[in-house]
Every structure is written in C-alpha cells, then in structure tokens.
Coordinates of C-alpha atoms and ligand atoms in Angstrom, one line a residue:
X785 CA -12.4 -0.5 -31.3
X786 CA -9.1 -1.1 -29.5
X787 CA -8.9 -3.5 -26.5
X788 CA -7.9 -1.1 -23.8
X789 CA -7.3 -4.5 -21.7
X790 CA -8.3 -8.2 -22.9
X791 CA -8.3 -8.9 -18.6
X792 CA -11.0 -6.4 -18.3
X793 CA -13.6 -8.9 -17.2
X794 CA -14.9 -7.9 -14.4
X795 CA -17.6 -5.0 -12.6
X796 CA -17.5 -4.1 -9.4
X797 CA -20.1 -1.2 -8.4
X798 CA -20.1 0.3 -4.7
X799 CA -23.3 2.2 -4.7
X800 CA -23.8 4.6 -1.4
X801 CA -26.8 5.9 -1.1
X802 CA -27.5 9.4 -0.9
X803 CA -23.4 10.3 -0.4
X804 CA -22.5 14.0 -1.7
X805 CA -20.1 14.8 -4.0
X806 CA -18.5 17.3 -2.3
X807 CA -18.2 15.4 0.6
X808 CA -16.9 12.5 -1.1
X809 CA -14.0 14.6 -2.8
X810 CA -12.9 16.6 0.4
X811 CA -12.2 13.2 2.5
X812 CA -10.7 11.9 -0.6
X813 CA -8.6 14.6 -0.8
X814 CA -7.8 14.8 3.3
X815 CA -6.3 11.8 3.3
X816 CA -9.7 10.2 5.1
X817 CA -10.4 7.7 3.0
X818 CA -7.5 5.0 2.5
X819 CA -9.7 1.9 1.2
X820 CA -10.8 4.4 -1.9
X821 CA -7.4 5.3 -2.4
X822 CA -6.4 1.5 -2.9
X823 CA -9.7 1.5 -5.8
X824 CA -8.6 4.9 -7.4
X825 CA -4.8 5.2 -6.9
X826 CA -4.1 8.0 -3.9
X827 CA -5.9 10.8 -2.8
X828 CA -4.5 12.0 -6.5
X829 CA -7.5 9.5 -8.6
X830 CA -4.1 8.6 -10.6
X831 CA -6.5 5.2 -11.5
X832 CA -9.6 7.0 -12.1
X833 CA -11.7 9.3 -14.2
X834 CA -14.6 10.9 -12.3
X835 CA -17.7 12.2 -13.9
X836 CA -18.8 15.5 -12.5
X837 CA -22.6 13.2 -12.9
X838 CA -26.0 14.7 -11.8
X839 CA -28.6 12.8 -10.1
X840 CA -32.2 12.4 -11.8
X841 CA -35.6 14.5 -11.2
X842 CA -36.6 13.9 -8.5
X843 CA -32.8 13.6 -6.7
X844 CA -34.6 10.6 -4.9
X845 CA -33.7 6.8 -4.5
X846 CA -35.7 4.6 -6.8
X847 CA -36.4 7.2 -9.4
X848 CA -31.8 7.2 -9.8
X849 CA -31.1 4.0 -8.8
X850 CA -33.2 2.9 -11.6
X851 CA -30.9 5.5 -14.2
X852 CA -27.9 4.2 -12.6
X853 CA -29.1 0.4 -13.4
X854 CA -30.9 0.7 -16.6
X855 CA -28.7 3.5 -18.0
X856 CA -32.1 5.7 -18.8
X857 CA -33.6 8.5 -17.7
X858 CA -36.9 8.4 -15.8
X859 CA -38.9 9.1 -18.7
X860 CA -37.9 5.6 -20.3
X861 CA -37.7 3.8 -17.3
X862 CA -41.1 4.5 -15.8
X863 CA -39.7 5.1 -11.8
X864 CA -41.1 8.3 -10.9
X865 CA -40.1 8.7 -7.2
X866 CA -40.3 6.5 -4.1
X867 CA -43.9 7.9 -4.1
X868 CA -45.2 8.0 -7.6
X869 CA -48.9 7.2 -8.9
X870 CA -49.8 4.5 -12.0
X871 CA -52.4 6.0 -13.5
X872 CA -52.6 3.3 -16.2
X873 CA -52.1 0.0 -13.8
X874 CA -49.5 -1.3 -15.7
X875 CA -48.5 -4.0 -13.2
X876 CA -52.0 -4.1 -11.5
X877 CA -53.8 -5.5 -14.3
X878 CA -55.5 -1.7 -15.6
X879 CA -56.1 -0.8 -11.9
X880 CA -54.8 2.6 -10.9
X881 CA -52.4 1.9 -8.0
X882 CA -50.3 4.5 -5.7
X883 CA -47.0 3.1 -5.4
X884 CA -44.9 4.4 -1.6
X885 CA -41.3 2.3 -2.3
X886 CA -39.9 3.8 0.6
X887 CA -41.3 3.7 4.4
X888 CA -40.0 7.4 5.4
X889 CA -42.6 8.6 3.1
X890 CA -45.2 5.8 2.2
X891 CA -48.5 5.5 3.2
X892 CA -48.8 1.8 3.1
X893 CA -45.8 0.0 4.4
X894 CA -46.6 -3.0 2.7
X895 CA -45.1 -1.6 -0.6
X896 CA -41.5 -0.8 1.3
X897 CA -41.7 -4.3 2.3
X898 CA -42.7 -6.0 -1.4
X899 CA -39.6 -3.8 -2.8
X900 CA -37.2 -6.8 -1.2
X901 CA -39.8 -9.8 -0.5
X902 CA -41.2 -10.1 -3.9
X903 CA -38.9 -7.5 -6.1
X904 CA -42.3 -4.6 -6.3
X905 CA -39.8 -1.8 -8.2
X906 CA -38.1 -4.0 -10.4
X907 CA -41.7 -5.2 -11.8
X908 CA -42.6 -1.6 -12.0
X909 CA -39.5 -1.0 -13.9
X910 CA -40.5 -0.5 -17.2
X911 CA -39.8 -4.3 -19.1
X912 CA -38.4 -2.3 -22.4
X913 CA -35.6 -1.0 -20.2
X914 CA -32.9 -4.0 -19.7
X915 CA -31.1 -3.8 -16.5
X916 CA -27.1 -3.8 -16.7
X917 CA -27.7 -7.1 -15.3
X918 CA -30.4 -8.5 -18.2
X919 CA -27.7 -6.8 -20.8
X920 CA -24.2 -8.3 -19.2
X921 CA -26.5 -11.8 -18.9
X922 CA -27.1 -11.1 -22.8
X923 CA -22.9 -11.0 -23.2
X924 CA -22.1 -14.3 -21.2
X925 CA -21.5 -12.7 -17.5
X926 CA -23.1 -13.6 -14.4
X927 CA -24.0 -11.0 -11.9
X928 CA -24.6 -10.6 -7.8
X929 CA -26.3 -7.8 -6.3
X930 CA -26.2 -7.3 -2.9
X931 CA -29.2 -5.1 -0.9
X932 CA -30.1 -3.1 -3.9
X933 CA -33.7 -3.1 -4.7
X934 CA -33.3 -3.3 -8.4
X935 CA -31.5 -7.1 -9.7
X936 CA -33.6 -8.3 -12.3
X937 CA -31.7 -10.4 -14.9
X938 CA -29.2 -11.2 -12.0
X939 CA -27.8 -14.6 -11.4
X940 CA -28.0 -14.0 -7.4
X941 CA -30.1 -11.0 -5.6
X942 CA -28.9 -10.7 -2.2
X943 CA -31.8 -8.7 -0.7
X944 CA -32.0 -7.4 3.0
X945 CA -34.3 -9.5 5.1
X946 CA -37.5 -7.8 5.8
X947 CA -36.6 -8.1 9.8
X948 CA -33.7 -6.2 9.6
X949 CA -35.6 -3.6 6.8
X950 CA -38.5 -2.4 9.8
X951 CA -35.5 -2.5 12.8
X952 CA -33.3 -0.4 10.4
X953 CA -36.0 1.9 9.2
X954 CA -37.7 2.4 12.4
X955 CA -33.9 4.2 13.3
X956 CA -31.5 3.3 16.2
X957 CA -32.7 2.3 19.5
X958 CA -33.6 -1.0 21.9
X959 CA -34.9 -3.0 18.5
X960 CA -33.3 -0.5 15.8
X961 CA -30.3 -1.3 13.6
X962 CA -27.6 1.2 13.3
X963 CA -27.0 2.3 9.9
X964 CA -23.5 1.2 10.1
X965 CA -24.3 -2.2 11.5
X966 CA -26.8 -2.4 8.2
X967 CA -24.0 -2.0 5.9
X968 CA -22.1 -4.1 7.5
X969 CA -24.6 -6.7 7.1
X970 CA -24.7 -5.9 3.6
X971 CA -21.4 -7.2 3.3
X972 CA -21.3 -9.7 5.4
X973 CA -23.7 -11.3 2.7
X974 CA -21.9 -10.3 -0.2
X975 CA -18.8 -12.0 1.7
X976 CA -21.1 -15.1 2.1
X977 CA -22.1 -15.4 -1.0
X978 CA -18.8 -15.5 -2.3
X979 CA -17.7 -18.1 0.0
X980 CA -20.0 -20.3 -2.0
X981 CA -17.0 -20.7 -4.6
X982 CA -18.9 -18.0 -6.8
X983 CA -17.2 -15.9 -8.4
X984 CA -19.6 -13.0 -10.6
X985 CA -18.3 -11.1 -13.3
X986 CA -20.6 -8.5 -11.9
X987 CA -20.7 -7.3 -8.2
X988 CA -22.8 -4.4 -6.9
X989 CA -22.2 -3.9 -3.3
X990 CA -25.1 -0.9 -2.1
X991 CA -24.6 1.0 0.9
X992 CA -27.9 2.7 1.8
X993 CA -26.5 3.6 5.9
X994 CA -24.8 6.4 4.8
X995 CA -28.4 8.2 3.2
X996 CA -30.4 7.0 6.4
X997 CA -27.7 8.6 8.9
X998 CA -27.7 11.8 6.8
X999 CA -31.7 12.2 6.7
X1000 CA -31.3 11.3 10.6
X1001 CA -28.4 13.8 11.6
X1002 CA -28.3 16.3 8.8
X1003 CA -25.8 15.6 5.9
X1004 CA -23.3 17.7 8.3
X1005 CA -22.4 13.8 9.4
X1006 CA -21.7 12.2 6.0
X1007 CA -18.0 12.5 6.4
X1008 CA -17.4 11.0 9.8
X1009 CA -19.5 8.3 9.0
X1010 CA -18.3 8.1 5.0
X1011 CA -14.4 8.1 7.1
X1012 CA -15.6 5.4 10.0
X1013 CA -18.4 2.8 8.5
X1014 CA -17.8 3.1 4.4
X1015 CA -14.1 3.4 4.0
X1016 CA -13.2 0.3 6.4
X1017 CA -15.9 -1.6 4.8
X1018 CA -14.5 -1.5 1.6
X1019 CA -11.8 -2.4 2.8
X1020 CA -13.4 -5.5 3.7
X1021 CA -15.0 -6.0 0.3
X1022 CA -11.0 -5.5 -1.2
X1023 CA -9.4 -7.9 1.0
X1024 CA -11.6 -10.4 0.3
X1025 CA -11.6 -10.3 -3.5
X1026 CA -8.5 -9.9 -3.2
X1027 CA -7.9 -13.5 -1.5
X1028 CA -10.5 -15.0 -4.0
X1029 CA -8.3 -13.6 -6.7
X1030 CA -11.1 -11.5 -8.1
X1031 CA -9.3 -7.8 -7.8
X1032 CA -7.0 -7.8 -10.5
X1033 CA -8.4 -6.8 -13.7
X1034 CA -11.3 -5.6 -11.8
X1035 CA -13.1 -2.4 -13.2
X1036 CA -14.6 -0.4 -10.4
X1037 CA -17.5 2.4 -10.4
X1038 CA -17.7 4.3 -7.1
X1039 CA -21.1 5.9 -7.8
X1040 CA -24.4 7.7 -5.5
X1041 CA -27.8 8.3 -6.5
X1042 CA -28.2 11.7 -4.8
X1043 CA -27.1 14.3 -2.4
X1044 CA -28.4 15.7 0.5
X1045 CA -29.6 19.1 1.7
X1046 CA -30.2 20.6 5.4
X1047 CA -33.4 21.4 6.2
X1048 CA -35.4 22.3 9.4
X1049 CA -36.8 19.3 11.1
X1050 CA -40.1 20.5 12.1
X1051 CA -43.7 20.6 11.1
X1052 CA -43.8 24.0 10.0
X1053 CA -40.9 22.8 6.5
X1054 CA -42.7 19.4 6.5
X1055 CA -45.3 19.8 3.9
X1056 CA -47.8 16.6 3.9
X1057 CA -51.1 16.1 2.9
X1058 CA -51.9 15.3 6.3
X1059 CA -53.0 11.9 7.3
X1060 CA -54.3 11.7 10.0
X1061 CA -53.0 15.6 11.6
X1062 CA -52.6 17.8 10.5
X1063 CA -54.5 18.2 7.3
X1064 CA -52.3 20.9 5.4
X1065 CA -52.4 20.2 1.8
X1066 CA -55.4 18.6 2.3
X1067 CA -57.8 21.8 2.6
X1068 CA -56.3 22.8 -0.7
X1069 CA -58.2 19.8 -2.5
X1070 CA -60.7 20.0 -0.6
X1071 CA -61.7 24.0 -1.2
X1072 CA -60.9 21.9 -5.1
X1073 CA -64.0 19.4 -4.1
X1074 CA -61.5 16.8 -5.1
X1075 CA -61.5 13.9 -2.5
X1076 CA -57.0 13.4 -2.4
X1077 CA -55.9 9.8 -2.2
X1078 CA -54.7 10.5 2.1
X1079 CA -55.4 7.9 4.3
X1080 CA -52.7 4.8 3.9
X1081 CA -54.0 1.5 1.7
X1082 CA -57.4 3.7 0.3
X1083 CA -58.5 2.6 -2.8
X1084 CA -57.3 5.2 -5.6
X1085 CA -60.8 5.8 -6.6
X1086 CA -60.2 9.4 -6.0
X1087 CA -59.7 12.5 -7.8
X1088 CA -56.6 13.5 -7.0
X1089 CA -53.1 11.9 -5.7
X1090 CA -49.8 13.2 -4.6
X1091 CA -46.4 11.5 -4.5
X1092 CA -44.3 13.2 -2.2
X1093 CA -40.0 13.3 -3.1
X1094 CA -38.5 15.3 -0.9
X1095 CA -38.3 18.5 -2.5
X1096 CA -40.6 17.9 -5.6
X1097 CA -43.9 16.6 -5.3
X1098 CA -46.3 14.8 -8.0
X1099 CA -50.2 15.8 -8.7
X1100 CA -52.1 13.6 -10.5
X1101 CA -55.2 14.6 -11.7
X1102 CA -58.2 12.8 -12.7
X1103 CA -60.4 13.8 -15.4
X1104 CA -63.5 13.7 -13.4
X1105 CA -65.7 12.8 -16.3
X1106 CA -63.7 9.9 -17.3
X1107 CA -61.1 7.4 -15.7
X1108 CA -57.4 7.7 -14.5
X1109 CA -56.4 6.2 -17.8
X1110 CA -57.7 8.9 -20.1
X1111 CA -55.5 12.6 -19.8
X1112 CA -57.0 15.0 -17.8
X1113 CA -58.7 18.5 -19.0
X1114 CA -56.3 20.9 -18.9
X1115 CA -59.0 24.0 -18.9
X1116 CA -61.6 22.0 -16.0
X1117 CA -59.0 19.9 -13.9
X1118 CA -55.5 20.6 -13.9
X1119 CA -54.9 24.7 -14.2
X1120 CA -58.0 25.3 -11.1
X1121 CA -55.6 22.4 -9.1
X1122 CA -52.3 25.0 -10.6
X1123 CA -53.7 28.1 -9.3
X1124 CA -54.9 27.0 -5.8
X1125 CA -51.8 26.6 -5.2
X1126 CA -50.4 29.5 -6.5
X1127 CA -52.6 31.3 -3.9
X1128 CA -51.4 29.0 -1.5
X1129 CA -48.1 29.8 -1.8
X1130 CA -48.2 33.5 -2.6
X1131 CA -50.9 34.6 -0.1
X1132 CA -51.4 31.8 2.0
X1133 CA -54.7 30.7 0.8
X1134 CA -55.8 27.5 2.3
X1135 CA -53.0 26.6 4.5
X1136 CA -51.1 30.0 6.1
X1137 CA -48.5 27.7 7.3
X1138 CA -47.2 26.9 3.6
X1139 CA -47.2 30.6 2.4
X1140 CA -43.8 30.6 0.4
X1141 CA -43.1 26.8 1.1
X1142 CA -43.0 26.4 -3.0
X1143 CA -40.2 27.4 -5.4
X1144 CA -42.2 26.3 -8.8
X1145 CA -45.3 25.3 -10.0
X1146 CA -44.8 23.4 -13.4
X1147 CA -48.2 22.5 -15.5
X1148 CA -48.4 19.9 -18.4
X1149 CA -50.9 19.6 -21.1
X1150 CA -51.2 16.1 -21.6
X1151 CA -54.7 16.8 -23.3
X1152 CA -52.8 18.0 -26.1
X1153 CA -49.9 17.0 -26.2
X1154 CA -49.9 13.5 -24.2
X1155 CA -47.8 12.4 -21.3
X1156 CA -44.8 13.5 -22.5
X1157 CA -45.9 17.1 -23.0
X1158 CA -43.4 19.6 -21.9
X1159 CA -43.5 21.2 -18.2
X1160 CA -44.1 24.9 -18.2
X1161 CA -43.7 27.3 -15.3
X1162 CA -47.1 28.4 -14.2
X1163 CA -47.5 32.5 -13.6
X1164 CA -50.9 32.5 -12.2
X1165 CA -54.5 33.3 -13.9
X1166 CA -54.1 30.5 -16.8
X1167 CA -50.2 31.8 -17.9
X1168 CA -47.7 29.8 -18.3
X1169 CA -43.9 30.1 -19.3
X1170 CA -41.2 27.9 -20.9
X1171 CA -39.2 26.6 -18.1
X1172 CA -35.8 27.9 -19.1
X1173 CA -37.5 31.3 -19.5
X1174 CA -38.9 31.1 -16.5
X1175 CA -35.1 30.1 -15.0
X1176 CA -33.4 32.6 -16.8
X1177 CA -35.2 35.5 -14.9
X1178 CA -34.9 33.8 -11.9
X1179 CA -31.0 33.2 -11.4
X1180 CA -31.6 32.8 -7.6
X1181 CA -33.4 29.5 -8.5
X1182 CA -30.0 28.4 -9.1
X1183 CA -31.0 24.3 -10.0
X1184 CA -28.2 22.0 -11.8
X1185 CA -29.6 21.5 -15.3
X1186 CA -33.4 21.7 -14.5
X1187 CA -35.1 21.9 -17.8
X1188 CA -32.9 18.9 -19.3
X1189 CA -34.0 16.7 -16.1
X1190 CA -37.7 17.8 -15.9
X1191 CA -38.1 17.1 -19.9
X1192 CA -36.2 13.4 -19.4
X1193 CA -38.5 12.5 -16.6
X1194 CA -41.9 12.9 -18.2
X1195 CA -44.1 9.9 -18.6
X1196 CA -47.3 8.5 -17.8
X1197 CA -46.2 8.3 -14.2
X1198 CA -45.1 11.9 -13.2
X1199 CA -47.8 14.7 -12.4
X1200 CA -49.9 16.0 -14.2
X1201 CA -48.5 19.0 -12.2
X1202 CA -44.9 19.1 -10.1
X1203 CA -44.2 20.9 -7.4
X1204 CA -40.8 21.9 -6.2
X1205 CA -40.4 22.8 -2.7
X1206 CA -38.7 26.0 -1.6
X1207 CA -35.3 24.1 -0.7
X1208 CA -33.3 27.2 0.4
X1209 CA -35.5 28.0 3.0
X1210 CA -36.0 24.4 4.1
X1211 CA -39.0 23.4 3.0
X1212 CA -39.7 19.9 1.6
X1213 CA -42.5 17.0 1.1
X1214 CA -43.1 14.3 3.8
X1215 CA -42.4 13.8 7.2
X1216 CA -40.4 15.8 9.4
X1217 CA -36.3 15.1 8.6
X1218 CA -33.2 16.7 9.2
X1219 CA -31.5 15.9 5.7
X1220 CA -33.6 15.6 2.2
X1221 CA -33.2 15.3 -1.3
X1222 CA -35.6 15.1 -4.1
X1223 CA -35.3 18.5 -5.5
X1224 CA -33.2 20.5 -8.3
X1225 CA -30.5 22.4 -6.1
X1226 CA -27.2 21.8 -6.6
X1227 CA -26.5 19.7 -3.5
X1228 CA -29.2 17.6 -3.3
X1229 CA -28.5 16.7 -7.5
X1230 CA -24.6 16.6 -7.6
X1231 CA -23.6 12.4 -7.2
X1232 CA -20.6 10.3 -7.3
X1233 CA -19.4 8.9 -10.7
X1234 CA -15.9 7.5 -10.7
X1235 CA -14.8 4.9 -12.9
X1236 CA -11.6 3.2 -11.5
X1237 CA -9.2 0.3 -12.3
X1238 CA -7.0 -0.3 -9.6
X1239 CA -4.5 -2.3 -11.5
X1240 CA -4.3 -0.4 -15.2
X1241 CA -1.0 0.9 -16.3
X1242 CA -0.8 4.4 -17.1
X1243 CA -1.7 3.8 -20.9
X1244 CA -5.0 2.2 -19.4
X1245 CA -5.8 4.5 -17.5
X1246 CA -5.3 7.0 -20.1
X1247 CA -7.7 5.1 -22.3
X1248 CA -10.4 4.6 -19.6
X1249 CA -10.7 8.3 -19.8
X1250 CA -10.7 8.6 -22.9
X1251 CA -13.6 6.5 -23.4
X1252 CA -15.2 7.8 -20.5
X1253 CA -15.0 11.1 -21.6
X1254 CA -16.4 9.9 -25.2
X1255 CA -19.2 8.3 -24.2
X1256 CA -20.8 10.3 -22.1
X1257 CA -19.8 13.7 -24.3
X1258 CA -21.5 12.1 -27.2
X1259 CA -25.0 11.4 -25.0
X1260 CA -25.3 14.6 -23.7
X1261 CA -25.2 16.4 -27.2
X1262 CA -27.6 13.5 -28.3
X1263 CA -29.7 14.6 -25.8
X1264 CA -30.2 18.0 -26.0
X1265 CA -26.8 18.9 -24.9
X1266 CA -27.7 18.1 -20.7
X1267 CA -24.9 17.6 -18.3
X1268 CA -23.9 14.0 -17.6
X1269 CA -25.7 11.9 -15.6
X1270 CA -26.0 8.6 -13.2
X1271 CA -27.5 7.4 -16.0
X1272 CA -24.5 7.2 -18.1
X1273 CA -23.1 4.8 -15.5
X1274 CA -24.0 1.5 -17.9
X1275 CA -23.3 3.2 -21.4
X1276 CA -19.8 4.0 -20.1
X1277 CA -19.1 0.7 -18.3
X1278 CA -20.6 -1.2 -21.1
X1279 CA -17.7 0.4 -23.2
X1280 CA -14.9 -0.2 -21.3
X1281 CA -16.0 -3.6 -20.8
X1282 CA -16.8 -3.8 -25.1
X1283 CA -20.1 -5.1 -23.9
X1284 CA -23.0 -4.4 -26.7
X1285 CA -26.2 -3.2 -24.9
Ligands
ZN1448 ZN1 -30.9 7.4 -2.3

C-alpha cells in the first residue's frame, strides 16, 4: 500500500456526545463554526471526507461509544445500553448483575460513578475486542483520553472527577455545573496534561455537554450551544497543539455517537417500570406473576429485568425452572411476556396510559437458536415476522437501517425481547426528558463521521478519501451490505495511519 503521508503520525478524535448530523452540517455550512473550518478546510470540507455514519442499536452512549472505540458492533463488543442486564455474570464472577452506566436512567448510582472511579464499562467491554488504544499500543503509539469512559490500553486516562460527575448530572443550579463549564474542564485537563511535556500520538478529547444540554432543552438548542461552547473550545485544543508543535501532520476524526430527538417531557411519554410511583410497566409483570428487577441495588434474583435506552428497551427473561445462565423457554416465558404487551399497547391492557406508546415488539428464540438468534417482529397470538418484512409493510416506520443494526447487536446481553418506543409520537423509556435517543429513527441514529487533515495537499486529501471510501465500502458488503457506521471509525483510521489491527 502507498504512503499517502510518511508524517501521518498522529490521531486526534473530538468526540461530542449526542451532536446531530444535521445540525452539525448546517452551522458548518453557515459560516458558525470557524474552529472546524481550521480542522476541515472552510465551510467547503476541502480537507475532509465525511461519512454519512449511523449510530448503533440502541442510538445510546455506551452501547456507540464502545463501536466508535473498538471498531465493532454491539454484538462483538458485549455493551448493550447504558442499562443492559448480564445474564451470564461475566465480570461478577457467574452472578447475574444489572448494569445502569448512566445516572439519567440507572437505578443504582453507584454504577454511573464506577464508570470513571474504577473504569466499570471498560471491564464490561468484551476483553476479545481491543480498543483503538490496546491496538495503536500494539504499533508503538502512546495514547491520552480525556473524559471518555472507555481508555483501556491507554498510556494516560483523564477521567472526570466523580465531584464534578453528580454537580454536572444533577443539571445547572446553586451546586450544578453547566454543561459548557464541563467541557471546558474537559480541556482544561487535556491542556494539563500536555503541559507535562507529553506529547500522545493519540488524543481523544470527548465532549459529553453538548448531549446533556440537548436532553435538558430539547435538541432545538444544539446549534447555539455547538456555535458558543464547542466551536471556541476547539479552538482552544488547536492553539495549543499548535504551540506544542503537535498540529501538523495531525489526522483528525470529528465524530458523535448519536442524535437526538424531541419528545414531550412528561409522565404521560416517560415509560418506566415505576420505582417507587408510579408503577406502569410494573402491572404488566405482575398480571405475568414475574417479580421485575424495580427497586434500585435489588438483588437480580428475579424473573424478569428491563434496561431502559431511550427509545428501545431490553426484557430479559428468566427461565423460571432454571437459572439466568440457561436460555429461556420460548413457548412458557418469553412469547406470554410478548403478548402482554401487545395488549398493552394495542388495547391498553395493564397500563391505559401506554396504549400505543410502542412502535415494535421484536422476539428472539434463543432456546433454539442461541443468543444470537435473529429478532422477529411479533404479530400477536404466537406469530411472528421477519423484521424486514415486517418494515416493508410498514414504510411509516421509516428507521435508518434497522434489520442490519438489530441483527449486529445481538448477544448474551440484549433482550430476550426489545422494545422500541413509539418515537414519532414522543414516547420513550426512562425518566421524564425533553431530548432522547436510543431508538431506530432517523435523527436520533444519523452521527458525525469526518475524517480531516488540516495540513494535506490536495493529492492527500484525495487519497484520504479514497481510502476512506474503500474501507468502509468493503465492510458494509462484508456485512450484509448495512450502511456505514461509527463503528468504522477505527478500521478507517487504522488505514490511513497503515496501522495493522
Ligand atoms: Zn451519547
């Protein structure tokens, strides 16, 4: 393979969270954004090639932060959502344990906390998976993550202190942190860091203000805040690599792990399982005789758990003559869970409130066919459907590539049922919020995936493209022709750098 630049040497990811990809174009476009026209030449991208990437199922943090930093799709990497269940106890030593990564939704806020003190998602992160940072560590390169909740194989994690997590999290106010303020702590400690007299081949620099503001004030804010706290913080992070000599030769990847969607921010959208008002889903499993894992730090030794994503949702179901380990009946356990809430949604049964709240119900036969069984639609009275038939006569469903990401997140760790919440009309898992992601539409799924090199000639840039374009064309067709993804992040940065994985 040709050297498209023997300088090309260094990595330099800015990871905002939850930023949309429409919204990120539009204020490039505008003129809004003048620190990302210094990374991608202009408002024109004449240094760039941008990948029209799709986020993971579910759209939600952990879950496609872990694609973006692994390069795999769920299914490999073992992240099923910020709320997912381990039915096997892989880290817990064989004990089923409920994972909740992130406070908005969790039900025992220790976890959110363990995600930076002790590094909780990256042990959960499946150990046959190499980071970028384990594979880049393999070539020779050091690495420095600021904020980001996955670093392992990095030579320095910069993590957020947990003081400044609970202000942040617990939103603005007397002891709250402004998002902005957040991220510009983030920095501040990447800065730091560098004024050690380090200098890391790899840099990731993760904005997670922008996601926070948007779930606050509805993602009707993202550009102000993308145009006022982002864009002169990069140009922070630019000015001081360049007076440490570290931007030329640089290789940038702009990239965002999900969008955002607007949804109502009331009880009434907010579907929970009801802990301790409120008991909503929780008279489903219930009527079911199943006692639901629902009351924050219980012992999993219960028959059924959810993990709420924004707009999908996990059941796990145990097979209640054996143990969480063992697949569940698909005749006896999981279809009687499937149909109660079928006549939840379509007649109300159970819960009036969440008549219509659901868009899908998808069913797995894991008894069968094991944990990576394909999701069917489920019709109701024991039928099921192939997804894609199921989508093609529903074209108002209108998701961005939803069998591909459904059949690349199966594991051991999603549901042995997943629900998908009726987006459109605002409905969605967890807590009341104004903006949420997790589900299959369109802007909730579309993310950011540039690939930039602020100093290439125009033959360079030509050949960044190139490759770009190669790479991830050939993995989609390798994998069952799906659109690209944040998980093509690493394969395509790996390339441009001539790194082997
Ligand atoms: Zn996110």
């Amino acid at each position: 393979m040709t050297n498209i630049d023997p300088n090309l040497r260094r990595l330099v990811i800015i990871d905002v969270d939850g930023l949309r990809r429409d919204v990120f174009r539009a204020a490039l476009e505008a003129g809004h954004l003048p620190n990302v026209e210094r990374i991608v030449g202009g408002r024109e991208g004449r240094a760039a090639c941008r990948v029209d990437a799709l986020s993971t199922a579910p759209s939600i943090t952990f879950t496609a932060q872990a694609s973006i930093f692994t390069g795999q799709h769920p299914g490999q990497h073992g992240i099923a959502g910020n709320e997912s269940f381990d039915r096997l106890g892989r880290i817990s030593s064989g004990r089923p344990r409920h994972f909740g990564f992130d406070v908005g939704y969790t039900l025992a806020v220790d976890d959110a906390v363990r995600v930076f003190s002790d590094g909780l998602a990256s042990q959960l992160l499946s150990s046959e998976t190499p980071t970028l940072y384990e594979i880049v560590s393999a070539n020779g390169m050091t690495s420095a993550v600021a904020y980001n909740m996955y670093a392992r194989g990095a030579d320095a994690w910069l993590p957020p202190d947990i003081i400044e997590i609970a202000r942040f999290t617990k939103g603005p106010g007397r002891l709250g942190l402004e998002a902005g303020q957040y991220d510009g702590r983030m920095l501040d400690c990447l800065i730091a860091h560098l004024d050690t007299g380090t200098r890391p081949d790899v840099l990731t620099a993760y904005f997670m203000g922008l996601d926070h503001h948007s779930h606050v004030n509805g993602p009707a804010s993202q550009p102000a805040y993308l145009r006022d706290v982002i864009d002169p913080q990069l140009g922070r992070l630019l000015d001081a690599l360049e007076a440490r000599g570290m931007l030329a030769g640089a290789l940038f990847v702009l990239v965002s792990d999900h969008g955002q969607i607007e949804v109502a921010p009331d009880d009434r959208h907010s579907i929970r399982l009801g802990f301790p008002f409120d008991r909503e889903l929780g008279h489903l499993f219930a009527a079911l005789g199943l006692d639901v894992h629902d009351v924050p730090g219980e012992d999993p030794a219960c028959d059924a758990v959810m993990g709420l994503n924004g707009g999908l949702a996990h059941v796990y179901l145990q097979h209640r003559a054996a143990r969480w380990a063992d697949p569940p009946r698909y005749a006896e356990d999981v279809l009687p869970a499937a149909e109660a809430f079928r006549q939840m949604n379509e007649g109300g049964k159970y819960e009036e409130s969440l008549q219509g709240s659901l868009d899908l119900i998808l069913i797995r036969d894991a008894e069968r066919e094991g944990w990576q069984a394909e999701y069917r639609a489920y019709l109701g009275d024991g039928r099921t459907q192939p997804l894609g038939d199921y989508l093609t006569a529903h074209p108002e469903l209108d998701y961005a590539d939803p069998v591909n990401r459904i059949r690349l997140a199966a594991s051991a760790l999603t549901g042995d049922l997943i629900l998908v919440a009726n987006g459109r009309e605002g409905f969605y898992f967890g807590g009341p919020t104004t903006g949420v992601h997790g589900g299959l539409l369109l802007a909730e799924s579309e993310a950011v995936l540039t690939f930039a090199r602020p100093s290439g000639s125009p033959d360079q840039i030509a050949r960044l493209r190139e490759m770009v374009a190669g790479v991830v064309s050939d993995r989609c067709a390798s994998e069952g022709d799906r659109q690209p993804s944040v998980a093509d992040m690493v394969p395509a940065a790996l390339a441009l750098l001539e790194l082997s994985e």
